[in-house]
Amino acid sequence: MDFLSGWIVSPSALPFLCLVWGTLAQQAFRIEPSNLTVRMGGTAVLRCEVLRASGTVQWVKDGLLLGLQRSLPGFPRYSMIGNPKRGQYHLQIEKAQLEDDTPYECQAGQSESSRAIVSGTAWVNVIIPPSSPYFEVDMATPWVAGEKYTVTCVAPDAKPMAEIALYKDGVELTGAESFNMDGSKDKLLNTHAKVTVTALGSDNGRQLACRAKNSPLFRPVETTLTMSVFFPPQPPVIVGLESDVVKTGRKLTLECVSHGGNPLATLHWTKNGKVLSETWEENIVAQKSRSVLYLTITPADNQAELCCESVNLVSLLPSSVIRKITVLFEPAEVILLGSFTAVEGQELNVGCFASSSNPLVQIRWWLGYKELNNTAVTTEEGDNGGMTTMSNMTHRVSREEDGLKLTCEAFNKGTYFSKTQMTKLTVYYPPQKVWLEAPPQDVPLHAGNKTRLTCFSTGGNPTGALTWFKNAKPLTYATKQTSFDRGVARDLVLLLTASDNMAAFRCDATNEAKKTISAHTKLLVQFTAISMTITTSQEELRRGQTVTLECQAGSSNPKASISWILGPQRFQGLEQPPRAAQYGGVSVLSSLSLNLSSQHHNQKVICQAYSPVLIEGTNTFFKLNVLYPPEFSPHQPTHVQVVEDETAAIPLLVSANPEEVSCVWLHRKEVLVKGWNLRYHWSDEYSLEIKNVTRTDAGVYTVMCENEEGINQTSIMLDVQYAPGVKAEKEPVFVNMGETADLICVADANPIIPDMFSWKWLGEGEVEMGEETQEDESGLLTIHDVTRAHAGIYQCTANNGIAPPASVDVQLVVQFKPELQKGAQWRKVASRGDGTTTAEIVCQADGIPRVDFSWEKNGLHMDFTNPRYEERTVRGGSFHTSTVRVVNVTAAHDYAVFSCTALNALGEDKLDILLVSTSHPDPPSSFRQVSVTHNSVTVEWIPGFNGGLRQRFRVRYHWDQSVSFLYVDVFPPRATTFTVTDLQPATTYNFSVNALNAMGESGYADNNAVLTITTKERPEVEEIPADDDSVSRSAGELPVYLTVVFTVVSGVLLVLNSLGCFFGHRWKKRRGQTGGGGGSVSDGKRNEEEGSSRSTINNSNKYESREKINAAAQHTLLIESGSETDSNVYESYAAESSQYYYYPTVDYMPALSPHPEETHRRDVTHQPVDSHSHVYEDVRDGGLHQGITASSPPSSFNHRLPHQWNNWTSSTDHQQSAERARDSADVRQPQRVPDLPFELRGELV
């Protein structure tokens, strides 16, 4: 009315007021409901949004009004959702049923300023899957293979009608006919599908399947039917008879097997038409029939027929398999025929007969170990289908065959049987062998010496007679002939003369057969060459020409050995055929051809004729004078190495004939002139030195030298080596987690050596470095199965042995899908729901590349155009934090489930966060022992939800002899690891831990579980006896001036201490007089004014602190949060006031004295030890106190299992440092006791 009165006093504004009033009265649909389809059991939402709604909005279902309330009483599955302030009256239907398949309308009723409006009709189409299908077919009687059968499948009660597909053994059957009939309810249909199936033998035991489906929203439903089909068995097979050919005497075990058939086949055996066996057995599992026949083979079974037959109920004709047997057998006897004695050169005719066998035998003849092939073979039919064999052999005998065995072998190729008959052969022959025992013909004999020649003869029948001859003339002075075993011998003794040189001596052996054999030898008398000469036809010798030298050696016996010697080398030369010379000796001419080179200059060529027997030789020489142009020594370096900034020495080794030579140096086609560059210096007439060499001096240096015979040049490579420089081929390197990362650095260095690259991890801790390889000038670090621990800086160092090594840093960035923080402290946010507070909901993800966030509230995407919602994203490294700020939180609208989804190119992660009322904390979890000593126990736990307020922890413990529990506050308050000290050795204690905040305390951890721990035995301490003499001696030796200094310092300290106590007492009195009540009142007012704006951050989610809670809000908080109604948190302590206020207090933390040193490590952070911890006990047991020392929790390292990490603490360094900063701030600025509510004071006993 104040608003209207303002317009009444201003008549000029009446037209505008009418326009505004008319606009407010008009209502219309912004969004009308539309048709939708939902599957049975799903949730359907019909959208209806009314602009400027002034009348009552409700829904009509098939003409029935559903009601005005948004919860729609009487329709438990129906409700209206959306923001009514925005005119949203969406109809939500949960667990959709067939009855929901009707038309719907959204209506806005008539009001004082607007007429009623009705939306268009929207239909909800509910899709219902078919029930389990079933077959209509008679399978009581098995089918017969080849027959046709009709199969019908029915899919009942579907909406819309179902589509049916029939399958046989997984293959869809075509040609099915379908029709529909009414189902069990209205709007439901039964679908029938009929198909004709031709039964096959392979269908037996296989399945017919019927699948029905009426919407892609549902999975197909299926039923199956197993087919039973009669069909004939497969033809039988015989197992165990690998071949139709068998040996006589073999015992056969034959199996007749027939596979398949329904029912299984019956089997029987026959031989030549006679039944042998009619027994068989059936194997149902293997689906086969089997009959076994035992048969011993005899020669009479040759060409017999074995048959196995199989048949069953549906066989038109029996199936059979026939095997014809061929039996192999050996001859019964082998006989030799004919005479076996002969004279050398005569023909031997004998025969060999073998009786009947199958197959026929092959007859072979052997004389000793030699096979005789001059045979004629005849064969005839024998018994049992076999053949007989007769072999006639003709052979001309020799003396070597005397006494040998003559063998007839009959071999059967089928049975590999061999049968033999043997006899001895006798042969007569002349003397067999004659030989001489005399000096070898190539061994020289000196005249005047005696020598003995002996002739031997063996063999012959009878033995032979021996005769000596010289130059074909018989000798009468030989000794008499003597006999020995199977031979004779005769000696000839000679006194050598010149006529014996090269004389022919012969010995003949004869017998009664008038056949003579002989042996002969010659004798040699030796002497050396009588002359040596070397000649050549060329006057001047030049390099590249060929010179021929000839050496003539005079008569010698034996022939002289001619050799050529040139320096260390020896040559044989080319010898002409020796020519006869006087005294029976020979003359030798040898020539040597040389391809002249510069190395031959001034060398001597020696020709030598040498007799090894006489140990004498004759030689002569020829000196060479070879002309040649400049040449470079074989030792001339072609590759010179030098380190940069040093002096390079390039030597030049050249020779020539004539020796007058001039040389020129070139580098990169430029002539190096003496004096042109001060760094160039010629150490001698030809060699080059380069001072302070640089890498630009590297390359090929060419030297050209010239004399009268020509010009020559050579090239020398100067290799300047220098220390490496290195760079990264790619930096940074991006890789997805789990893939392979290749870090490459490229070096500019000379030389490039193997293993010149090394890699180093520059991060903290240790990681698996991976595989280091090198490809030419590139160093590779390959890391397989990359994890997040591999991310960081790697240093590549190149060292080729030349200082200094070079290094480059390469950053490896590991990309991975987002991982949200999901501990208990991240899943809840608490705030007072009276519409005056602000809540911040924090979602933090760790991921690379960039992570984006999307938010939902109760499953619906949040509209951040709404001024009550604000979203802010902060990014730091791989961490991304999205904070949704909710202004004016109300229990009705904002206590909900906020879903945060973090996503990037590699995946996504989701977390549901519950916004609730502030309450007492949740109990801790995973309470466990960390370590134990003889007088202390260290325990740790995982904190639970803090109830929206700052929480602290309390440890309770007792032992058997204690009369009550002892309690100790954990310090720092947010620590999750604590050490209880001053315990008794070898004592069993029971420990528990719970959490407290300003609104109350939680239950004890792990459902009030008790952790039982026994301390260790007290360790024995060895007493070390003191050296009294040394102590007294040290005390006695203290200088006098030090004693005086210590005395003065002690006196000054005592005076300062007294003054400090005096002034401290006066300050306390003054403070008690002036600061008692006034300070707390002013502080209270200031805190009351700032109460709605201050907030604290606990476990990364933000909650309002120092909130005003009135009586109305108190009741709402108790109901919404489920807190206990009898909690003393809401007790009033200002009875006179009609409006109550409560200020949740922060943790009380006493001020700590500074510590001189605090060590920080990445894995463990050592916090200062609290010297002000408090011990609690039950009130009824006063007077019992013990000192308890708290140990701070590790900030990064923890002892949890891997699956507990997300529920423990933040895993990032910047979060840890933020937490430590907040803790230290709390310690530095403790809340004074008078600031606390009265009922929270005096809590410490």
PDB file of N, CA and C in Angstrom, residues 528 608-611 614-619:
ATOM      1  N   THR A 528     127.781 -80.087 -56.884  1.00  0.00           N
ATOM      2  CA  THR A 528     127.186 -78.758 -56.925  1.00  0.00           C
ATOM      3  C   THR A 528     127.373 -78.098 -58.277  1.00  0.00           C
ATOM      4  N   GLN A 608     120.414 -67.385 -56.002  1.00  0.00           N
ATOM      5  CA  GLN A 608     121.129 -68.399 -55.213  1.00  0.00           C
ATOM      6  C   GLN A 608     120.776 -69.782 -55.718  1.00  0.00           C
ATOM      7  N   ALA A 609     121.831 -70.640 -55.960  1.00  0.00           N
ATOM      8  CA  ALA A 609     121.677 -72.066 -56.301  1.00  0.00           C
ATOM      9  C   ALA A 609     122.139 -72.851 -55.088  1.00  0.00           C
ATOM     10  N   TYR A 610     121.243 -73.608 -54.483  1.00  0.00           N
ATOM     11  CA  TYR A 610     121.541 -74.256 -53.206  1.00  0.00           C
ATOM     12  C   TYR A 610     121.207 -75.731 -53.273  1.00  0.00           C
ATOM     13  N   SER A 611     122.135 -76.617 -52.686  1.00  0.00           N
ATOM     14  CA  SER A 611     121.919 -78.059 -52.600  1.00  0.00           C
ATOM     15  C   SER A 611     121.655 -78.394 -51.149  1.00  0.00           C
ATOM     16  N   LEU A 614     123.948 -81.400 -49.913  1.00  0.00           N
ATOM     17  CA  LEU A 614     125.370 -81.105 -49.692  1.00  0.00           C
ATOM     18  C   LEU A 614     125.572 -79.951 -48.730  1.00  0.00           C
ATOM     19  N   ILE A 615     124.468 -79.232 -48.382  1.00  0.00           N
ATOM     20  CA  ILE A 615     124.515 -78.058 -47.510  1.00  0.00           C
ATOM     21  C   ILE A 615     125.511 -77.056 -48.073  1.00  0.00           C
ATOM     22  N   GLU A 616     125.438 -76.826 -49.360  1.00  0.00           N
ATOM     23  CA  GLU A 616     126.294 -75.872 -50.046  1.00  0.00           C
ATOM     24  C   GLU A 616     125.466 -75.100 -51.057  1.00  0.00           C
ATOM     25  N   GLY A 617     125.894 -73.850 -51.347  1.00  0.00           N
ATOM     26  CA  GLY A 617     125.186 -73.059 -52.334  1.00  0.00           C
ATOM     27  C   GLY A 617     126.098 -72.018 -52.954  1.00  0.00           C
ATOM     28  N   THR A 618     125.659 -71.489 -54.136  1.00  0.00           N
ATOM     29  CA  THR A 618     126.394 -70.456 -54.865  1.00  0.00           C
ATOM     30  C   THR A 618     125.431 -69.329 -55.186  1.00  0.00           C
ATOM     31  N   ASN A 619     125.856 -68.027 -55.055  1.00  0.00           N
ATOM     32  CA  ASN A 619     124.946 -66.916 -55.339  1.00  0.00           C
ATOM     33  C   ASN A 619     125.693 -65.753 -55.962  1.00  0.00           C
TER      34      ASN A 619
END
